[in-house]
Short mmCIF file of N, CA and C in Angstrom, two decimals:
data_model
loop_
_atom_site.label_atom_id
_atom_site.label_comp_id
_atom_site.label_asym_id
_atom_site.label_seq_id
_atom_site.Cartn_x
_atom_site.Cartn_y
_atom_site.Cartn_z
N MET A 1179 47.75 58.86 75.37
CA MET A 1179 46.87 58.18 74.49
C MET A 1179 47.04 56.69 74.65
N GLY A 1180 48.24 56.19 74.87
CA GLY A 1180 48.51 54.78 75.05
C GLY A 1180 47.81 54.23 76.27
N ARG A 1181 47.73 55.04 77.30
CA ARG A 1181 47.07 54.57 78.51
C ARG A 1181 45.56 54.48 78.33
N THR A 1182 44.97 55.25 77.49
CA THR A 1182 43.53 55.23 77.26
C THR A 1182 43.14 54.05 76.39
N VAL A 1183 43.96 53.69 75.46
CA VAL A 1183 43.65 52.60 74.52
C VAL A 1183 43.64 51.25 75.23
N ILE A 1184 44.57 51.01 76.13
CA ILE A 1184 44.68 49.72 76.81
C ILE A 1184 43.43 49.41 77.64
N PRO A 1185 42.94 50.32 78.50
CA PRO A 1185 41.72 50.01 79.24
C PRO A 1185 40.51 49.82 78.35
N VAL A 1186 40.42 50.55 77.27
CA VAL A 1186 39.29 50.41 76.34
C VAL A 1186 39.34 49.05 75.68
N LEU A 1187 40.57 48.63 75.28
CA LEU A 1187 40.71 47.31 74.66
C LEU A 1187 40.41 46.21 75.66
N ALA A 1188 40.84 46.37 76.90
CA ALA A 1188 40.57 45.38 77.94
C ALA A 1188 39.08 45.28 78.20
N ALA A 1189 38.38 46.39 78.24
CA ALA A 1189 36.93 46.38 78.47
C ALA A 1189 36.21 45.72 77.30
N ALA A 1190 36.69 46.01 76.12
CA ALA A 1190 36.08 45.41 74.93
C ALA A 1190 36.28 43.91 74.93
N CYS A 1191 37.48 43.47 75.31
CA CYS A 1191 37.76 42.03 75.36
C CYS A 1191 36.88 41.34 76.40
N LEU A 1192 36.75 41.97 77.56
CA LEU A 1192 35.90 41.40 78.61
C LEU A 1192 34.44 41.33 78.14
N ALA A 1193 33.98 42.33 77.45
CA ALA A 1193 32.61 42.34 76.96
C ALA A 1193 32.41 41.25 75.91
N LEU A 1194 33.39 41.09 75.04
CA LEU A 1194 33.30 40.05 74.01
C LEU A 1194 33.42 38.67 74.61
N ALA A 1195 34.18 38.52 75.67
CA ALA A 1195 34.37 37.22 76.30
C ALA A 1195 33.16 36.83 77.12
N GLY A 1196 32.28 37.74 77.40
CA GLY A 1196 31.06 37.43 78.13
C GLY A 1196 31.30 37.21 79.60
N CYS A 1197 32.24 37.96 80.17
CA CYS A 1197 32.51 37.82 81.59
C CYS A 1197 31.35 38.38 82.37
N SER A 1198 31.01 37.74 83.46
CA SER A 1198 29.98 38.25 84.34
C SER A 1198 30.41 38.03 85.76
N SER A 1199 29.75 38.70 86.61
CA SER A 1199 30.12 38.58 88.02
C SER A 1199 29.65 37.26 88.56
N SER A 1200 30.38 36.69 89.51
CA SER A 1200 30.02 35.42 90.09
C SER A 1200 28.80 35.54 90.99
N ASP A 1201 28.46 36.77 91.38
CA ASP A 1201 27.29 36.99 92.22
C ASP A 1201 26.01 36.96 91.39
N ASP A 1202 26.13 36.97 90.07
CA ASP A 1202 24.97 37.02 89.19
C ASP A 1202 24.30 35.65 89.15
N ASP A 1203 22.99 35.55 89.43
CA ASP A 1203 22.26 34.29 89.44
C ASP A 1203 21.68 33.93 88.08
N THR A 1204 21.79 34.78 87.14
CA THR A 1204 21.19 34.49 85.83
C THR A 1204 22.14 33.63 85.01
N THR A 1205 21.56 32.77 84.20
CA THR A 1205 22.35 31.91 83.33
C THR A 1205 22.25 32.44 81.92
N GLU A 1206 23.36 32.49 81.27
CA GLU A 1206 23.36 32.95 79.90
C GLU A 1206 22.92 31.84 78.97
N ALA A 1207 22.09 32.17 78.05
CA ALA A 1207 21.67 31.19 77.04
C ALA A 1207 22.71 31.19 75.95
N LYS A 1208 23.17 30.01 75.61
CA LYS A 1208 24.16 29.90 74.54
C LYS A 1208 23.41 29.63 73.24
N VAL A 1209 23.82 30.32 72.23
CA VAL A 1209 23.20 30.18 70.92
C VAL A 1209 24.19 29.48 70.01
N SER A 1210 23.75 28.39 69.41
CA SER A 1210 24.64 27.73 68.46
C SER A 1210 24.20 28.12 67.06
N VAL A 1211 25.14 28.33 66.23
CA VAL A 1211 24.87 28.74 64.86
C VAL A 1211 25.27 27.59 63.95
N SER A 1212 24.34 27.15 63.14
CA SER A 1212 24.60 26.05 62.20
C SER A 1212 24.83 26.65 60.82
N SER A 1213 25.74 26.06 60.09
CA SER A 1213 26.04 26.59 58.77
C SER A 1213 24.99 26.19 57.74
N THR A 1214 24.25 25.10 57.98
CA THR A 1214 23.20 24.69 57.06
C THR A 1214 21.90 24.56 57.83
N PRO A 1215 20.82 25.07 57.28
CA PRO A 1215 19.55 24.96 57.97
C PRO A 1215 19.06 23.51 57.96
N SER A 1216 18.39 23.13 59.02
CA SER A 1216 17.84 21.78 59.11
C SER A 1216 16.62 21.68 58.19
N PRO A 1217 16.51 20.56 57.46
CA PRO A 1217 15.33 20.41 56.60
C PRO A 1217 14.10 20.18 57.46
N THR A 1218 12.98 20.63 56.95
CA THR A 1218 11.74 20.39 57.68
C THR A 1218 11.38 18.93 57.54
N PRO A 1219 10.72 18.34 58.54
CA PRO A 1219 10.44 16.91 58.50
C PRO A 1219 9.52 16.51 57.35
N THR A 1220 8.76 17.44 56.79
CA THR A 1220 7.85 17.08 55.71
C THR A 1220 8.54 17.08 54.34
N GLU A 1221 9.72 17.66 54.26
CA GLU A 1221 10.43 17.70 52.98
C GLU A 1221 11.21 16.40 52.78
N THR A 1222 10.98 15.75 51.64
CA THR A 1222 11.74 14.56 51.30
C THR A 1222 12.26 14.76 49.88
N ALA A 1223 13.53 14.60 49.72
CA ALA A 1223 14.12 14.74 48.40
C ALA A 1223 14.14 13.38 47.72
N TYR A 1224 13.36 13.23 46.67
CA TYR A 1224 13.31 11.99 45.91
C TYR A 1224 14.23 12.08 44.71
N THR A 1225 14.75 10.94 44.31
CA THR A 1225 15.64 10.88 43.15
C THR A 1225 14.98 10.05 42.05
N ILE A 1226 15.62 10.00 40.91
CA ILE A 1226 15.11 9.18 39.81
C ILE A 1226 15.09 7.71 40.21
N GLU A 1227 16.01 7.32 41.07
CA GLU A 1227 16.02 5.93 41.55
C GLU A 1227 14.78 5.62 42.40
N ASP A 1228 14.32 6.59 43.17
CA ASP A 1228 13.09 6.42 43.95
C ASP A 1228 11.89 6.24 43.00
N CYS A 1229 11.88 7.02 41.94
CA CYS A 1229 10.80 6.90 40.96
C CYS A 1229 10.84 5.53 40.29
N LYS A 1230 12.03 5.08 39.92
CA LYS A 1230 12.16 3.75 39.30
C LYS A 1230 11.69 2.65 40.25
N ALA A 1231 12.00 2.80 41.53
CA ALA A 1231 11.56 1.80 42.52
C ALA A 1231 10.04 1.78 42.61
N LEU A 1232 9.40 2.94 42.57
CA LEU A 1232 7.94 3.00 42.57
C LEU A 1232 7.38 2.34 41.31
N LEU A 1233 7.98 2.65 40.16
CA LEU A 1233 7.51 2.06 38.90
C LEU A 1233 7.69 0.55 38.90
N GLU A 1234 8.80 0.07 39.44
CA GLU A 1234 9.04 -1.38 39.56
C GLU A 1234 7.98 -2.02 40.43
N SER A 1235 7.68 -1.37 41.54
CA SER A 1235 6.66 -1.88 42.47
C SER A 1235 5.30 -1.93 41.78
N ASN A 1236 4.97 -0.88 41.06
CA ASN A 1236 3.71 -0.85 40.31
C ASN A 1236 3.67 -1.94 39.25
N TYR A 1237 4.79 -2.13 38.56
CA TYR A 1237 4.85 -3.17 37.53
C TYR A 1237 4.63 -4.55 38.15
N ALA A 1238 5.29 -4.81 39.26
CA ALA A 1238 5.15 -6.11 39.93
C ALA A 1238 3.72 -6.34 40.40
N ALA A 1239 3.03 -5.26 40.78
CA ALA A 1239 1.64 -5.37 41.25
C ALA A 1239 0.65 -5.29 40.10
N ASP A 1240 1.16 -5.24 38.87
CA ASP A 1240 0.33 -5.12 37.66
C ASP A 1240 -0.56 -3.88 37.73
N ALA A 1241 -0.01 -2.82 38.32
CA ALA A 1241 -0.70 -1.54 38.45
C ALA A 1241 0.05 -0.51 37.60
N ASN A 1242 0.06 -0.74 36.31
CA ASN A 1242 0.84 0.09 35.40
C ASN A 1242 0.05 1.33 35.00
N THR A 1243 0.17 2.36 35.82
CA THR A 1243 -0.48 3.63 35.54
C THR A 1243 0.55 4.73 35.56
N ASP A 1244 0.15 5.90 35.10
CA ASP A 1244 1.04 7.05 35.10
C ASP A 1244 1.35 7.45 36.53
N ALA A 1245 2.61 7.43 36.90
CA ALA A 1245 3.03 7.78 38.26
C ALA A 1245 3.73 9.12 38.30
N SER A 1246 3.63 9.90 37.23
CA SER A 1246 4.36 11.17 37.19
C SER A 1246 3.89 12.14 38.27
N GLY A 1247 2.69 12.00 38.78
CA GLY A 1247 2.20 12.87 39.84
C GLY A 1247 2.48 12.37 41.24
N GLU A 1248 3.02 11.17 41.35
CA GLU A 1248 3.34 10.61 42.67
C GLU A 1248 4.57 11.33 43.24
N PRO A 1249 4.64 11.46 44.57
CA PRO A 1249 5.75 12.21 45.17
C PRO A 1249 7.14 11.74 44.72
N GLU A 1250 7.30 10.42 44.51
CA GLU A 1250 8.61 9.90 44.12
C GLU A 1250 9.03 10.36 42.73
N CYS A 1251 8.06 10.74 41.90
CA CYS A 1251 8.36 11.10 40.51
C CYS A 1251 8.01 12.56 40.18
N ALA A 1252 7.27 13.23 41.04
CA ALA A 1252 6.71 14.54 40.72
C ALA A 1252 7.77 15.60 40.43
N ASP A 1253 8.92 15.53 41.06
CA ASP A 1253 9.93 16.58 40.86
C ASP A 1253 10.85 16.31 39.68
N LEU A 1254 10.66 15.18 38.99
CA LEU A 1254 11.49 14.87 37.83
C LEU A 1254 11.03 15.69 36.63
N SER A 1255 11.96 16.00 35.76
CA SER A 1255 11.58 16.65 34.50
C SER A 1255 10.88 15.60 33.63
N ARG A 1256 10.22 16.04 32.61
CA ARG A 1256 9.53 15.11 31.70
C ARG A 1256 10.52 14.10 31.13
N GLY A 1257 11.68 14.57 30.73
CA GLY A 1257 12.71 13.68 30.17
C GLY A 1257 13.20 12.65 31.17
N GLU A 1258 13.38 13.08 32.44
CA GLU A 1258 13.82 12.15 33.48
C GLU A 1258 12.75 11.09 33.76
N TYR A 1259 11.48 11.53 33.77
CA TYR A 1259 10.39 10.58 34.02
C TYR A 1259 10.29 9.57 32.88
N VAL A 1260 10.39 10.04 31.65
CA VAL A 1260 10.36 9.14 30.49
C VAL A 1260 11.52 8.16 30.57
N GLN A 1261 12.69 8.63 30.99
CA GLN A 1261 13.86 7.75 31.12
C GLN A 1261 13.62 6.69 32.20
N ALA A 1262 13.01 7.08 33.32
CA ALA A 1262 12.72 6.13 34.40
C ALA A 1262 11.76 5.05 33.90
N VAL A 1263 10.71 5.45 33.20
CA VAL A 1263 9.75 4.48 32.65
C VAL A 1263 10.44 3.57 31.64
N THR A 1264 11.24 4.16 30.77
CA THR A 1264 11.97 3.39 29.76
C THR A 1264 12.88 2.36 30.41
N ASP A 1265 13.59 2.76 31.44
CA ASP A 1265 14.51 1.85 32.13
C ASP A 1265 13.75 0.66 32.73
N VAL A 1266 12.61 0.93 33.36
CA VAL A 1266 11.83 -0.13 33.99
C VAL A 1266 11.28 -1.08 32.92
N LEU A 1267 10.69 -0.52 31.88
CA LEU A 1267 10.12 -1.37 30.82
C LEU A 1267 11.19 -2.15 30.08
N THR A 1268 12.34 -1.54 29.85
CA THR A 1268 13.44 -2.24 29.19
C THR A 1268 13.90 -3.43 30.02
N GLY A 1269 13.87 -3.27 31.33
CA GLY A 1269 14.24 -4.37 32.22
C GLY A 1269 13.27 -5.54 32.15
N HIS A 1270 12.08 -5.30 31.64
CA HIS A 1270 11.05 -6.34 31.56
C HIS A 1270 10.66 -6.68 30.12
N LYS A 1271 11.48 -6.25 29.16
CA LYS A 1271 11.09 -6.42 27.75
C LYS A 1271 10.88 -7.87 27.36
N ASP A 1272 11.68 -8.78 27.88
CA ASP A 1272 11.49 -10.20 27.53
C ASP A 1272 10.15 -10.71 28.04
N ASP A 1273 9.78 -10.31 29.25
CA ASP A 1273 8.48 -10.71 29.80
C ASP A 1273 7.34 -10.10 29.00
N ILE A 1274 7.49 -8.84 28.62
CA ILE A 1274 6.44 -8.14 27.87
C ILE A 1274 6.24 -8.80 26.52
N VAL A 1275 7.34 -9.12 25.84
CA VAL A 1275 7.24 -9.77 24.53
C VAL A 1275 6.63 -11.17 24.68
N ALA A 1276 7.03 -11.91 25.69
CA ALA A 1276 6.48 -13.25 25.92
C ALA A 1276 4.99 -13.18 26.21
N ASP A 1277 4.58 -12.21 27.04
CA ASP A 1277 3.15 -12.05 27.34
C ASP A 1277 2.35 -11.70 26.09
N ALA A 1278 2.89 -10.81 25.27
CA ALA A 1278 2.20 -10.42 24.03
C ALA A 1278 2.09 -11.61 23.08
N THR A 1279 3.15 -12.40 23.00
CA THR A 1279 3.14 -13.59 22.15
C THR A 1279 2.09 -14.58 22.64
N ASP A 1280 2.05 -14.80 23.96
CA ASP A 1280 1.06 -15.71 24.53
C ASP A 1280 -0.35 -15.21 24.26
N GLN A 1281 -0.58 -13.92 24.40
CA GLN A 1281 -1.91 -13.38 24.18
C GLN A 1281 -2.35 -13.56 22.73
N VAL A 1282 -1.43 -13.44 21.80
CA VAL A 1282 -1.76 -13.68 20.39
C VAL A 1282 -2.21 -15.13 20.21
N ILE A 1283 -1.48 -16.06 20.83
CA ILE A 1283 -1.83 -17.48 20.74
C ILE A 1283 -3.20 -17.71 21.37
N TYR A 1284 -3.44 -17.13 22.55
CA TYR A 1284 -4.73 -17.30 23.22
C TYR A 1284 -5.87 -16.72 22.39
N ASP A 1285 -5.63 -15.54 21.81
CA ASP A 1285 -6.66 -14.91 20.97
C ASP A 1285 -6.96 -15.76 19.74
N GLU A 1286 -5.92 -16.31 19.13
CA GLU A 1286 -6.14 -17.17 17.95
C GLU A 1286 -6.93 -18.42 18.33
N ALA A 1287 -6.63 -19.02 19.47
CA ALA A 1287 -7.37 -20.20 19.92
C ALA A 1287 -8.82 -19.82 20.19
N TRP A 1288 -9.05 -18.68 20.79
CA TRP A 1288 -10.42 -18.23 21.07
C TRP A 1288 -11.19 -18.01 19.78
N GLU A 1289 -10.57 -17.34 18.82
CA GLU A 1289 -11.23 -17.05 17.55
C GLU A 1289 -11.51 -18.33 16.76
N ALA A 1290 -10.75 -19.39 17.01
CA ALA A 1290 -10.96 -20.66 16.32
C ALA A 1290 -12.23 -21.37 16.83
N LEU A 1291 -12.70 -20.98 18.01
CA LEU A 1291 -13.91 -21.58 18.56
C LEU A 1291 -15.15 -20.92 17.95
N ASP A 1292 -16.18 -21.72 17.73
CA ASP A 1292 -17.44 -21.13 17.28
C ASP A 1292 -18.11 -20.44 18.47
N PRO A 1293 -19.07 -19.59 18.23
CA PRO A 1293 -19.70 -18.84 19.33
C PRO A 1293 -20.27 -19.74 20.44
N GLU A 1294 -20.79 -20.91 20.07
CA GLU A 1294 -21.34 -21.81 21.08
C GLU A 1294 -20.22 -22.34 21.99
N ALA A 1295 -19.10 -22.70 21.40
CA ALA A 1295 -17.96 -23.19 22.19
C ALA A 1295 -17.40 -22.08 23.07
N GLN A 1296 -17.39 -20.85 22.56
CA GLN A 1296 -16.95 -19.72 23.37
C GLN A 1296 -17.87 -19.53 24.58
N ALA A 1297 -19.18 -19.63 24.36
CA ALA A 1297 -20.14 -19.48 25.45
C ALA A 1297 -19.98 -20.61 26.47
N THR A 1298 -19.74 -21.83 25.99
CA THR A 1298 -19.54 -22.97 26.88
C THR A 1298 -18.28 -22.77 27.72
N THR A 1299 -17.22 -22.28 27.08
CA THR A 1299 -15.96 -22.02 27.79
C THR A 1299 -16.19 -20.98 28.89
N CYS A 1300 -16.92 -19.92 28.58
CA CYS A 1300 -17.19 -18.89 29.59
C CYS A 1300 -18.05 -19.44 30.72
N ASP A 1301 -19.03 -20.28 30.37
CA ASP A 1301 -19.86 -20.89 31.41
C ASP A 1301 -19.02 -21.75 32.34
N LEU A 1302 -18.10 -22.54 31.77
CA LEU A 1302 -17.21 -23.36 32.59
C LEU A 1302 -16.31 -22.50 33.47
N LEU A 1303 -15.78 -21.44 32.90
CA LEU A 1303 -14.93 -20.54 33.67
C LEU A 1303 -15.71 -19.88 34.80
N ASP A 1304 -16.95 -19.48 34.53
CA ASP A 1304 -17.79 -18.88 35.57
C ASP A 1304 -18.10 -19.88 36.68
N ALA A 1305 -18.41 -21.11 36.28
CA ALA A 1305 -18.83 -22.12 37.25
C ALA A 1305 -17.66 -22.70 38.04
N ASP A 1306 -16.56 -23.00 37.36
CA ASP A 1306 -15.46 -23.72 38.01
C ASP A 1306 -14.22 -22.88 38.26
N GLY A 1307 -14.08 -21.77 37.57
CA GLY A 1307 -12.88 -20.94 37.71
C GLY A 1307 -11.80 -21.34 36.72
N PRO A 1308 -10.78 -20.52 36.60
CA PRO A 1308 -9.72 -20.75 35.61
C PRO A 1308 -8.88 -22.00 35.86
N GLU A 1309 -8.65 -22.37 37.10
CA GLU A 1309 -7.74 -23.48 37.38
C GLU A 1309 -8.23 -24.81 36.77
N PRO A 1310 -9.46 -25.26 37.05
CA PRO A 1310 -9.92 -26.52 36.45
C PRO A 1310 -10.02 -26.45 34.92
N VAL A 1311 -10.42 -25.27 34.42
CA VAL A 1311 -10.52 -25.12 32.96
C VAL A 1311 -9.13 -25.17 32.35
N GLY A 1312 -8.16 -24.60 33.01
CA GLY A 1312 -6.77 -24.68 32.53
C GLY A 1312 -6.30 -26.12 32.47
N PHE A 1313 -6.69 -26.91 33.48
CA PHE A 1313 -6.33 -28.33 33.48
C PHE A 1313 -6.98 -29.04 32.29
N LEU A 1314 -8.26 -28.75 32.03
CA LEU A 1314 -8.94 -29.35 30.87
C LEU A 1314 -8.29 -28.93 29.56
N LEU A 1315 -7.93 -27.67 29.46
CA LEU A 1315 -7.24 -27.19 28.25
C LEU A 1315 -5.91 -27.92 28.08
N GLY A 1316 -5.25 -28.19 29.18
CA GLY A 1316 -3.97 -28.91 29.12
C GLY A 1316 -4.12 -30.30 28.53
N GLN A 1317 -5.29 -30.90 28.68
CA GLN A 1317 -5.55 -32.23 28.13
C GLN A 1317 -5.80 -32.19 26.63
N THR A 1318 -6.17 -31.01 26.12
CA THR A 1318 -6.52 -30.91 24.70
C THR A 1318 -5.49 -30.16 23.85
N VAL A 1319 -4.67 -29.34 24.46
CA VAL A 1319 -3.68 -28.57 23.71
C VAL A 1319 -2.44 -29.43 23.48
N ASP A 1320 -2.03 -29.52 22.22
CA ASP A 1320 -0.89 -30.38 21.86
C ASP A 1320 0.47 -29.74 22.12
N ASP A 1321 0.53 -28.43 22.18
CA ASP A 1321 1.81 -27.72 22.34
C ASP A 1321 2.15 -27.59 23.83
N PRO A 1322 3.19 -28.29 24.30
CA PRO A 1322 3.53 -28.24 25.73
C PRO A 1322 4.09 -26.88 26.18
N SER A 1323 4.46 -26.03 25.25
CA SER A 1323 4.99 -24.71 25.63
C SER A 1323 3.88 -23.74 26.03
N ILE A 1324 2.64 -24.09 25.75
CA ILE A 1324 1.52 -23.21 26.10
C ILE A 1324 1.11 -23.47 27.54
N ASP A 1325 1.11 -22.43 28.32
CA ASP A 1325 0.68 -22.48 29.72
C ASP A 1325 -0.85 -22.40 29.72
N THR A 1326 -1.50 -23.54 29.82
CA THR A 1326 -2.96 -23.57 29.72
C THR A 1326 -3.64 -22.93 30.93
N ALA A 1327 -2.99 -22.94 32.08
CA ALA A 1327 -3.56 -22.25 33.24
C ALA A 1327 -3.58 -20.74 32.99
N ALA A 1328 -2.50 -20.22 32.45
CA ALA A 1328 -2.45 -18.79 32.11
C ALA A 1328 -3.44 -18.48 31.00
N MET A 1329 -3.59 -19.41 30.07
CA MET A 1329 -4.54 -19.22 28.98
C MET A 1329 -5.97 -19.13 29.54
N ALA A 1330 -6.32 -20.01 30.46
CA ALA A 1330 -7.66 -19.99 31.06
C ALA A 1330 -7.88 -18.67 31.81
N GLU A 1331 -6.88 -18.21 32.56
CA GLU A 1331 -7.01 -16.94 33.28
C GLU A 1331 -7.20 -15.78 32.32
N TYR A 1332 -6.44 -15.79 31.22
CA TYR A 1332 -6.56 -14.75 30.21
C TYR A 1332 -7.96 -14.76 29.58
N LEU A 1333 -8.40 -15.93 29.18
CA LEU A 1333 -9.73 -16.03 28.56
C LEU A 1333 -10.81 -15.55 29.51
N TYR A 1334 -10.70 -15.93 30.76
CA TYR A 1334 -11.69 -15.54 31.75
C TYR A 1334 -11.70 -14.03 31.96
N ALA A 1335 -10.53 -13.44 32.05
CA ALA A 1335 -10.42 -12.00 32.30
C ALA A 1335 -10.72 -11.14 31.07
N GLU A 1336 -10.36 -11.63 29.90
CA GLU A 1336 -10.45 -10.80 28.69
C GLU A 1336 -11.60 -11.14 27.74
N LYS A 1337 -12.03 -12.37 27.76
CA LYS A 1337 -13.02 -12.80 26.76
C LYS A 1337 -14.40 -13.08 27.34
N CYS A 1338 -14.47 -13.41 28.59
CA CYS A 1338 -15.76 -13.81 29.17
C CYS A 1338 -16.42 -12.71 29.97
#
């Protein structure tokens, strides 16, 4: 029995080792096995940071729309998306408050004008654009903290 086991084991080892005759012209294809499958090129894993970067970019471009359907944000849960929006807006809260304060001042100045003066202001803005009108406003506004160029742009975009 001992003599039968040894040749069988030797044959099995040779078969497992992949021995072949040197006269054989065929080449064996080697197969490599990977422990993790390769991701497909179309799959991209986005994180909450990617979503925040998109929201920041949109904020800078003044394109503040719902981005929850965009690829960078689509896989986030509702809570994660709300957190991303909150983080971006919190980072700009001083700017947002300043803009709102300025708009209140601009609205009050507009409402102080009679309808004829409002129409004249819009005609000037249409004819000359916000920049020259902002310069003229700068000559008449007593408060140096008011950005009259921004005021003219606001009036042109929102009131005229």
